[in-house]
PDB file of C-alpha atoms in Angstrom:
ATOM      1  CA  UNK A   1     -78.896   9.823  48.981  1.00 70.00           C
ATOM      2  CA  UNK A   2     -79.350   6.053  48.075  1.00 79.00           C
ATOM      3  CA  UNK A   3     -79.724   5.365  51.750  1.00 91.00           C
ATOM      4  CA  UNK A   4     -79.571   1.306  51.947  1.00 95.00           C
ATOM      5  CA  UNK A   5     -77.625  -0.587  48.992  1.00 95.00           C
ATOM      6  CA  UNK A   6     -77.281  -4.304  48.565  1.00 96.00           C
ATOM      7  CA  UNK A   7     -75.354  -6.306  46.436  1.00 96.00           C
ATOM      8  CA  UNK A   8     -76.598  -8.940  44.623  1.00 96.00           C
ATOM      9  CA  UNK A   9     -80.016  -8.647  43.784  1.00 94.00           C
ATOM     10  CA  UNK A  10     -80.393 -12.309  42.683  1.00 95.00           C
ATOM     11  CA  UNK A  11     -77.973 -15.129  43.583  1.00 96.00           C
ATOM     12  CA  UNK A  12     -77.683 -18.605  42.929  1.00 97.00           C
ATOM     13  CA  UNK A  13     -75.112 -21.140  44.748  1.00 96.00           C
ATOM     14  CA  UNK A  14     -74.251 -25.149  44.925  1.00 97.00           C
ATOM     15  CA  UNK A  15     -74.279 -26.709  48.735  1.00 97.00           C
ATOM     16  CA  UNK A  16     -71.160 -25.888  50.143  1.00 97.00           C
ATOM     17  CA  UNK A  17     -70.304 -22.713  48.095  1.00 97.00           C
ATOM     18  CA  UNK A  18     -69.502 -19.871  50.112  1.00 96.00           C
ATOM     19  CA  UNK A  19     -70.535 -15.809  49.178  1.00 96.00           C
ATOM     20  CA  UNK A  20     -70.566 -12.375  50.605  1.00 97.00           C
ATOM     21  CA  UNK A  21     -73.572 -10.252  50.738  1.00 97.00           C
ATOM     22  CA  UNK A  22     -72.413  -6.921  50.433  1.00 97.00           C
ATOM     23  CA  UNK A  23     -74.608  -3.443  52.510  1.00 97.00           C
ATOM     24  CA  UNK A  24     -73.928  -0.031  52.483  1.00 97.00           C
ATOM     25  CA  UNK A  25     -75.340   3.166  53.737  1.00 96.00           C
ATOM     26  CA  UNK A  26     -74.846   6.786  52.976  1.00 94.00           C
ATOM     27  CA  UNK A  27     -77.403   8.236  56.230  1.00 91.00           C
ATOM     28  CA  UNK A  28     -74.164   8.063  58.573  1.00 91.00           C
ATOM     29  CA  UNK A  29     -75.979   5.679  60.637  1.00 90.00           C
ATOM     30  CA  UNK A  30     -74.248   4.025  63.670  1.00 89.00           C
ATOM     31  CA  UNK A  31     -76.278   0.812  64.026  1.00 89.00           C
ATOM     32  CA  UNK A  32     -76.655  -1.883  60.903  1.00 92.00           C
ATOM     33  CA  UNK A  33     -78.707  -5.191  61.152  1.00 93.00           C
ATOM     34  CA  UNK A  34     -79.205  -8.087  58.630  1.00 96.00           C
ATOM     35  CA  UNK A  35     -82.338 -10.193  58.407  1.00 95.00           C
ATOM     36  CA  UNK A  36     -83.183 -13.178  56.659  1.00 96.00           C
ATOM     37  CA  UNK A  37     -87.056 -13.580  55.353  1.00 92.00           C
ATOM     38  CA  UNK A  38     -89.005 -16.669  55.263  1.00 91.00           C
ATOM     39  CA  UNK A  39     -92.375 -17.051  54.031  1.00 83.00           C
ATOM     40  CA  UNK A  40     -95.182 -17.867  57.202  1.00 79.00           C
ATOM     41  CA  UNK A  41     -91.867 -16.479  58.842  1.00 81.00           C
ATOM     42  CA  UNK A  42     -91.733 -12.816  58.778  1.00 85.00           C
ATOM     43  CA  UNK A  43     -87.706 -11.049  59.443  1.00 90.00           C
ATOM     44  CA  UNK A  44     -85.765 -13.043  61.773  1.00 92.00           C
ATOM     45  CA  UNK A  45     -82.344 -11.061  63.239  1.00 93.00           C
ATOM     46  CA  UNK A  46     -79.353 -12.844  61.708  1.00 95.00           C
ATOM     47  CA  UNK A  47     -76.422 -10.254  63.611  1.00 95.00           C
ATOM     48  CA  UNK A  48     -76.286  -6.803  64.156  1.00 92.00           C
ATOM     49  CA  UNK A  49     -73.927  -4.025  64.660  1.00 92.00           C
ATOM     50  CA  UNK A  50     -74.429  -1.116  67.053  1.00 87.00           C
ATOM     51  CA  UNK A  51     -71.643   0.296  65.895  1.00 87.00           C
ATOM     52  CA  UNK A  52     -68.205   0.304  63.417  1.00 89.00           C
ATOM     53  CA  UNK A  53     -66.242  -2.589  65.315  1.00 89.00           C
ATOM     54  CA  UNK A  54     -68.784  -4.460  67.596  1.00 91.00           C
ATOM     55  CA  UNK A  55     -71.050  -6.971  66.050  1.00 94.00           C
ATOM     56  CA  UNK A  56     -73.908  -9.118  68.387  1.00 92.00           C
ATOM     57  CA  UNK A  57     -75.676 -12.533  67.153  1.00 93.00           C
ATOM     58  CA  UNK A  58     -79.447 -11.982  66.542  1.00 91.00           C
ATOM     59  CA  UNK A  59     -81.841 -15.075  66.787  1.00 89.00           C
ATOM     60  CA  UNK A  60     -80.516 -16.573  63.965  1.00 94.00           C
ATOM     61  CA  UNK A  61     -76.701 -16.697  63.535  1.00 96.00           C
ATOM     62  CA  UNK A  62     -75.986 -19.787  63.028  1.00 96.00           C
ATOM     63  CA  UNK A  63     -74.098 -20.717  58.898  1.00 96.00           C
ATOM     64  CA  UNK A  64     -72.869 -17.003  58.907  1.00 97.00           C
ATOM     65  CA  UNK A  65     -70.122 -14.564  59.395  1.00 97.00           C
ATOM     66  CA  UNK A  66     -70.196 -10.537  59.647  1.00 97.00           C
ATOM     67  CA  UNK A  67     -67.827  -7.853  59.268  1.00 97.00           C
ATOM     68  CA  UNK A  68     -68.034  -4.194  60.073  1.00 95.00           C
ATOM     69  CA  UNK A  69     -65.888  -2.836  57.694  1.00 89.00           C
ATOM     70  CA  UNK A  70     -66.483   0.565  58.381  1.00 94.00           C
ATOM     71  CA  UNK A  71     -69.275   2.813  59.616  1.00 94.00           C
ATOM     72  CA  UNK A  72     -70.417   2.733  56.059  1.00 96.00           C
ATOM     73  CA  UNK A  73     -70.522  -1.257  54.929  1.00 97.00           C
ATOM     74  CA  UNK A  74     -71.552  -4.460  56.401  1.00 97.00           C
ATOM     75  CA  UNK A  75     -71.284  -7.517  55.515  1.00 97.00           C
ATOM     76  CA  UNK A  76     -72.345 -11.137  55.564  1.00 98.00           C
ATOM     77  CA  UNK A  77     -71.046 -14.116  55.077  1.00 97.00           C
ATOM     78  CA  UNK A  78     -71.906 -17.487  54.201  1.00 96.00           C
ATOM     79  CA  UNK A  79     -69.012 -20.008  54.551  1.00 93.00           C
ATOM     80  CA  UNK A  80     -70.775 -23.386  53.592  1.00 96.00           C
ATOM     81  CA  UNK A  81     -74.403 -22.458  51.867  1.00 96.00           C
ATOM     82  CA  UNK A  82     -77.198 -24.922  52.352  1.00 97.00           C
ATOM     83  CA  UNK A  83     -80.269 -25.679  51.041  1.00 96.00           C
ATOM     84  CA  UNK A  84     -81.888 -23.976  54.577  1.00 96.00           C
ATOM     85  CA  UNK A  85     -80.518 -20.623  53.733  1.00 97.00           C
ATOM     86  CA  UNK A  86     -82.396 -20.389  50.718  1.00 97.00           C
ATOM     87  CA  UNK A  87     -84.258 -16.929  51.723  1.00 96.00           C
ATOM     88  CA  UNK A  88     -83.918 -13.190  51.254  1.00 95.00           C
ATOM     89  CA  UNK A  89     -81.884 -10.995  52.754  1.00 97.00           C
ATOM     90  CA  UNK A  90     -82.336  -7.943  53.949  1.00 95.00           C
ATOM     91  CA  UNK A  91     -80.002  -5.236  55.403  1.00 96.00           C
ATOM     92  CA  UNK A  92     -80.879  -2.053  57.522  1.00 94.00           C
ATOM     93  CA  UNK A  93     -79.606   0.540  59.521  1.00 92.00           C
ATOM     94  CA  UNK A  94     -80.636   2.877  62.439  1.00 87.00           C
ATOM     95  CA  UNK A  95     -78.850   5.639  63.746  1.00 80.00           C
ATOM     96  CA  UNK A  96     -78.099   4.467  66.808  1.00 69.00           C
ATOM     97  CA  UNK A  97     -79.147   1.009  68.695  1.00 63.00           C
ATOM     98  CA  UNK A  98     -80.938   1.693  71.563  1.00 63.00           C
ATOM     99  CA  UNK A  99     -83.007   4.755  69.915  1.00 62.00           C
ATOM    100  CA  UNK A 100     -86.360   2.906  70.187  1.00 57.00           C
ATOM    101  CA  UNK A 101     -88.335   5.410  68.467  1.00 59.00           C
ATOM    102  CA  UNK A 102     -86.075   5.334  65.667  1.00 68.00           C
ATOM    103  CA  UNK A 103     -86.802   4.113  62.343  1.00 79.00           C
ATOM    104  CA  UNK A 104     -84.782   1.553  60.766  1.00 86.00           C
ATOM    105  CA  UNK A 105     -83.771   1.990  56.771  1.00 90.00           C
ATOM    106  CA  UNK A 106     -84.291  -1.446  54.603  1.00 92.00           C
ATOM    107  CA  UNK A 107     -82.236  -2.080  51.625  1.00 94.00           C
ATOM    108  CA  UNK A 108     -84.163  -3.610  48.729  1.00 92.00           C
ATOM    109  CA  UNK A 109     -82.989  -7.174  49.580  1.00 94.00           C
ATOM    110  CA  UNK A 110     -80.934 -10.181  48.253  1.00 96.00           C
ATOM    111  CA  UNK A 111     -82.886 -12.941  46.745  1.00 95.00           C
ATOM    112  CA  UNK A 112     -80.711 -16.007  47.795  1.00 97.00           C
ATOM    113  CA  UNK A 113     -81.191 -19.777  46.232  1.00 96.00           C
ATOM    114  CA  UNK A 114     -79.257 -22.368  47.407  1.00 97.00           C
ATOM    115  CA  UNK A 115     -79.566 -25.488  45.372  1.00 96.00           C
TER     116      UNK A 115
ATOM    117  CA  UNK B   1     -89.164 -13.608  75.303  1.00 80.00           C
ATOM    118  CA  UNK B   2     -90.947 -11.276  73.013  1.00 85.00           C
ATOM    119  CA  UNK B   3     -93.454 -12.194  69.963  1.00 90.00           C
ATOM    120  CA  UNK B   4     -95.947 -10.655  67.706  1.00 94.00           C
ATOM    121  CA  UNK B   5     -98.992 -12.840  66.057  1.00 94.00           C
ATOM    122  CA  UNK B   6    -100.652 -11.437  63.038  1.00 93.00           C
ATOM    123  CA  UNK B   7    -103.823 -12.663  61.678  1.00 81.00           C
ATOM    124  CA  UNK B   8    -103.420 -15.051  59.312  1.00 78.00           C
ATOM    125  CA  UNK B   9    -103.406 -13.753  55.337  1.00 82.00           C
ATOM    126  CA  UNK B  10    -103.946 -13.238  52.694  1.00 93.00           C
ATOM    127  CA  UNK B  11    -106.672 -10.626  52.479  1.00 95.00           C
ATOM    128  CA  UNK B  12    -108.443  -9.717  49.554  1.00 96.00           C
ATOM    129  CA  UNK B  13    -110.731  -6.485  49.234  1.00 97.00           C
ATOM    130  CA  UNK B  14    -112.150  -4.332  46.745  1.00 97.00           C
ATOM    131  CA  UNK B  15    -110.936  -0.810  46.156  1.00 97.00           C
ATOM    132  CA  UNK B  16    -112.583   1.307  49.065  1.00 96.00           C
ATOM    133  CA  UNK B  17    -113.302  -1.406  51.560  1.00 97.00           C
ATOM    134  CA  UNK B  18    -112.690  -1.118  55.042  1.00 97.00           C
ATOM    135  CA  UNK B  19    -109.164  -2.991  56.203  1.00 97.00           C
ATOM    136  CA  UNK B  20    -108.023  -4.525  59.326  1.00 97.00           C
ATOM    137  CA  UNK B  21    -105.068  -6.577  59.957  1.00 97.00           C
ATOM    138  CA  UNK B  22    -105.061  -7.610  63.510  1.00 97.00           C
ATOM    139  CA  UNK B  23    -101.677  -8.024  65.474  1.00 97.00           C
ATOM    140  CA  UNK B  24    -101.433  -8.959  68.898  1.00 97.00           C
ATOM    141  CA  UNK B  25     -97.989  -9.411  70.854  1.00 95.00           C
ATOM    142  CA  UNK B  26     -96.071 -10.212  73.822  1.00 93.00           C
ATOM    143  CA  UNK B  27     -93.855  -8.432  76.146  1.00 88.00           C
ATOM    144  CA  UNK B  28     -92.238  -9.197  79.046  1.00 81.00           C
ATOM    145  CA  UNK B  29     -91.428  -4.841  79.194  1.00 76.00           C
ATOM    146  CA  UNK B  30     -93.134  -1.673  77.566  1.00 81.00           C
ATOM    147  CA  UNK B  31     -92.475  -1.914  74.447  1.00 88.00           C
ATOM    148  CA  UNK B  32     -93.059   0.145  71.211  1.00 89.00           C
ATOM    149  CA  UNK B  33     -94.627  -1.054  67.978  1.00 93.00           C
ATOM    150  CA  UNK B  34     -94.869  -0.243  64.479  1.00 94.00           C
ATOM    151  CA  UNK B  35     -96.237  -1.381  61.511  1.00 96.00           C
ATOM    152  CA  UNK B  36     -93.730  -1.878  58.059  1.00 95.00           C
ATOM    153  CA  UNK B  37     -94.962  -2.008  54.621  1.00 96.00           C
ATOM    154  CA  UNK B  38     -93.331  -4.031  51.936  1.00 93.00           C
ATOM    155  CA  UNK B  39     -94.271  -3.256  48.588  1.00 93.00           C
ATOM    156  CA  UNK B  40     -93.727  -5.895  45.686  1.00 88.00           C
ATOM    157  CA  UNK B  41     -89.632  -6.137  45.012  1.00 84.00           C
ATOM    158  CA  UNK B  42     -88.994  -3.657  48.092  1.00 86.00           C
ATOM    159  CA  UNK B  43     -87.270  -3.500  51.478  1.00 88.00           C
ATOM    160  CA  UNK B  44     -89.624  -2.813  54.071  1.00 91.00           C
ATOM    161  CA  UNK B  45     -90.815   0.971  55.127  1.00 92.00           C
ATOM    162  CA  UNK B  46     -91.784   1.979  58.440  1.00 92.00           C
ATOM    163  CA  UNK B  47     -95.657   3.231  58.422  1.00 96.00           C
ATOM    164  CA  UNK B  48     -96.551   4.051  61.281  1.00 95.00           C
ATOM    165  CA  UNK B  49     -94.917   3.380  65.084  1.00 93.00           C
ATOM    166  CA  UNK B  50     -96.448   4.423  68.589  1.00 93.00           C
ATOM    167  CA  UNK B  51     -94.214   4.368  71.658  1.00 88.00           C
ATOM    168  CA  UNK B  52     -96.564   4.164  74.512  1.00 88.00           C
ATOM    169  CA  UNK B  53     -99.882   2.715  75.536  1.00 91.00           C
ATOM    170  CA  UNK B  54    -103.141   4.807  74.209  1.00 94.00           C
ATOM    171  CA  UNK B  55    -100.771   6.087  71.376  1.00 94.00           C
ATOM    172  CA  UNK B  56    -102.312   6.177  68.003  1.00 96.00           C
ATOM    173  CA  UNK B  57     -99.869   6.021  64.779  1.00 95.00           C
ATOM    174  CA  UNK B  58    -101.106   7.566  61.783  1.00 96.00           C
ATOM    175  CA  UNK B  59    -100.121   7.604  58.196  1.00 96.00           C
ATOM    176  CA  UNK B  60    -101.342   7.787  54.813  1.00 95.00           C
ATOM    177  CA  UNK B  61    -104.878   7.102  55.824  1.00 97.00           C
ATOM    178  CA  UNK B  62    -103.795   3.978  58.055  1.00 98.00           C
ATOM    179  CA  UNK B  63    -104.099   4.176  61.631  1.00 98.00           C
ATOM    180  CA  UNK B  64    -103.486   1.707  64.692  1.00 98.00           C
ATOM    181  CA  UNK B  65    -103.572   2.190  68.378  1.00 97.00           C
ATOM    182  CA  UNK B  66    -101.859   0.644  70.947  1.00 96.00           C
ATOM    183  CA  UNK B  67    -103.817  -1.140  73.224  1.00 96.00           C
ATOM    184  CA  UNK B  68    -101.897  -2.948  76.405  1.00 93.00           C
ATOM    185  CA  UNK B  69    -104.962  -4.149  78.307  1.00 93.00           C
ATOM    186  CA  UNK B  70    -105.819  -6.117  75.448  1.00 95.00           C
ATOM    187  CA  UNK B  71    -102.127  -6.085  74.121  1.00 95.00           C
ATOM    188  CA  UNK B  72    -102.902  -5.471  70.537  1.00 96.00           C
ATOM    189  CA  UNK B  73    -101.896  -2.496  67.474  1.00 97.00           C
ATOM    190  CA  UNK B  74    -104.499  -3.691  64.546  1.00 98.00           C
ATOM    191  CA  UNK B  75    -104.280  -2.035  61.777  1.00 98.00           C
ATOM    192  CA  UNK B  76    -106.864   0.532  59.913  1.00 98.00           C
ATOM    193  CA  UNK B  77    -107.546   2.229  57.007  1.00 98.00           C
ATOM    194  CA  UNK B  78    -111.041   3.563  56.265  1.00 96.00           C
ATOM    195  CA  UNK B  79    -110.726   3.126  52.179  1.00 96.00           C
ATOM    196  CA  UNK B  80    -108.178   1.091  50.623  1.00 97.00           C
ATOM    197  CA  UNK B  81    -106.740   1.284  47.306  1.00 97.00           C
ATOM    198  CA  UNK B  82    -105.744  -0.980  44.809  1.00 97.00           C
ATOM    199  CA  UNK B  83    -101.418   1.211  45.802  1.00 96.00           C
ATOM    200  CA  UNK B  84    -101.584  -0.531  48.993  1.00 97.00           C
ATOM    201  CA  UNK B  85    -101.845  -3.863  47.914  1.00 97.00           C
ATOM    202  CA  UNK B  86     -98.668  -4.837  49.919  1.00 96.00           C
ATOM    203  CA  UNK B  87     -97.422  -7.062  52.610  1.00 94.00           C
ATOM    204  CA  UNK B  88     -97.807  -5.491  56.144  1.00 96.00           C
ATOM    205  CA  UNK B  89     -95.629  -6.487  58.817  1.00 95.00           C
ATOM    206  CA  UNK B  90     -96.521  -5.371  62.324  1.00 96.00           C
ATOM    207  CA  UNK B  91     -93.461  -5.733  64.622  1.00 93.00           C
ATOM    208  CA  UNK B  92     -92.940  -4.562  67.916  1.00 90.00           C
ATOM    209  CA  UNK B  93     -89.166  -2.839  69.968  1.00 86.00           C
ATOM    210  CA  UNK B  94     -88.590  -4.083  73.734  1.00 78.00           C
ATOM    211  CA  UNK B  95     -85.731  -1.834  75.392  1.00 69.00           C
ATOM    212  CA  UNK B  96     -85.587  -3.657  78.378  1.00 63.00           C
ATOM    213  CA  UNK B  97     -85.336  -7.430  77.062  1.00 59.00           C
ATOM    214  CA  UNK B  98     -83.764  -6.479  73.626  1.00 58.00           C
ATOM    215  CA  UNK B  99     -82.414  -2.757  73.452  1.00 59.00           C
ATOM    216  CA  UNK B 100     -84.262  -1.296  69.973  1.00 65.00           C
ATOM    217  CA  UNK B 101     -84.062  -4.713  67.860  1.00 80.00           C
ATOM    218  CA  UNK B 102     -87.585  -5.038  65.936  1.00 87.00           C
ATOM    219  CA  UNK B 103     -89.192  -8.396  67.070  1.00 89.00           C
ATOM    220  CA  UNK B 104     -91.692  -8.871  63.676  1.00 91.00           C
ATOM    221  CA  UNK B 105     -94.901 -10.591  63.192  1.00 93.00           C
ATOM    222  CA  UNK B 106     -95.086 -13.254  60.090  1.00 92.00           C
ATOM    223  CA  UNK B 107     -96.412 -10.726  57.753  1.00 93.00           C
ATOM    224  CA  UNK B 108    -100.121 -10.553  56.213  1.00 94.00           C
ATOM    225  CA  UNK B 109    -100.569 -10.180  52.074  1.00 94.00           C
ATOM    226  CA  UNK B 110    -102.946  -7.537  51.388  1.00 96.00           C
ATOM    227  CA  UNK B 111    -104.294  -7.751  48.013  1.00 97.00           C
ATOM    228  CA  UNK B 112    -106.972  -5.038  46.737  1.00 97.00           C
ATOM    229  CA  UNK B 113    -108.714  -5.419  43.678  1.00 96.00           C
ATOM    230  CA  UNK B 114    -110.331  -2.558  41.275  1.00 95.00           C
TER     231      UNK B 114
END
């Protein structure tokens, strides 16, 4: 199993590009989140899906875009980039949301510069 | 609404020294905690989680306990090595304010020197 996949490692956009950071899993999870980190910051909750077709806002939605394609891939969105989204990204999943005791999978992360 | 504090970083030991990375947090329900480990170029790993107050999580040598009259999970480990130089992120899961979404602390670099 690979468990937690992202696509790109490294990426570097203009202000005002737009891209798609691509996550998959192969655990059959139900529940997918994406974070963004920021140093002094920790992981901040960009949106989340509990599961394939519902996605929530986390604390930080604001600049992106998700889709649930399937149970398998989620994806996120940045429409406009801007200089504040320069961060990493990282993508997990759970096997179900509301499971407190159970352990969410990290991918390895998307380093993100946005000049 | 919910938070977690870490003490500030980075830390710097020598191989066998005693660690401990406080973390201290706030809750308006029970919640559980855990503690993630992010290893250079890595997604984070779970460590070590308790679920209820007086619970101690264990693994790999590290150990923290949760504490709610002081509201605290600080982190352990008798004899570190120079492998767990890391960055440790203690985070904590509120069901009643925020169904199992991990609230996380700002992180704290551990380095450990040989």
């Amino acid at each position: 199993n690979a468990g937690v996949t992202q696509t790109p490692k490294f990426q570097v956009l203009k202000t005002g590009q737009s891209m798609t950071l691509q996550c998959a899993q192969d655990m059959n999870h139900n529940s997918m989140y994406w974070y963004r980190q920021d140093p002094g910051m920790g992981l901040r909750l960009i949106y989340y899906s509990a599961s394939e077709g519902t996605t929530d806002k986390g604390e930080v939605p604001n600049g992106y875009n998700v889709s649930r394609l399937n149970k398998r891939e989620f994806s996120l969105r940045l429409e406009s980039a801007a200089p504040s989204q320069t961060s990493v990204y990282f993508c997990a999943s759970k096997r179900r949301e509301g499971l407190v005791y159970n352990e969410q999978f990290f991918g390895p992360g998307t380093r993100l510069t946005v000049l | 609404g919910d938070s977690v504090t870490q003490m500030e970083g980075p830390v710097t030991l020598s191989e066998e020294a005693f660690l401990t990375i406080n973390c201290t947090y706030t809750a308006t329900g029970y919640p559980s905690l855990f503690w993630y480990v992010q290893y250079p170029g890595e997604g984070l790993q779970l460590l070590l989680k308790a679920t209820k107050a007086d619970d101690k999580g264990s693994n790999k040598g590290f150990e923290a306990t949760y504490r709610k009259e002081t509201t605290s999970f600080h982190l352990e480990k008798g004899s570190v090595q120079v492998s767990d130089s890391a960055v440790y992120f203690c985070a904590l899961s509120d069901q009643e304010t925020s169904g199992s979404r991990l609230t996380f602390g700002e992180g704290t670099q551990l380095t450990v020197n040989p």
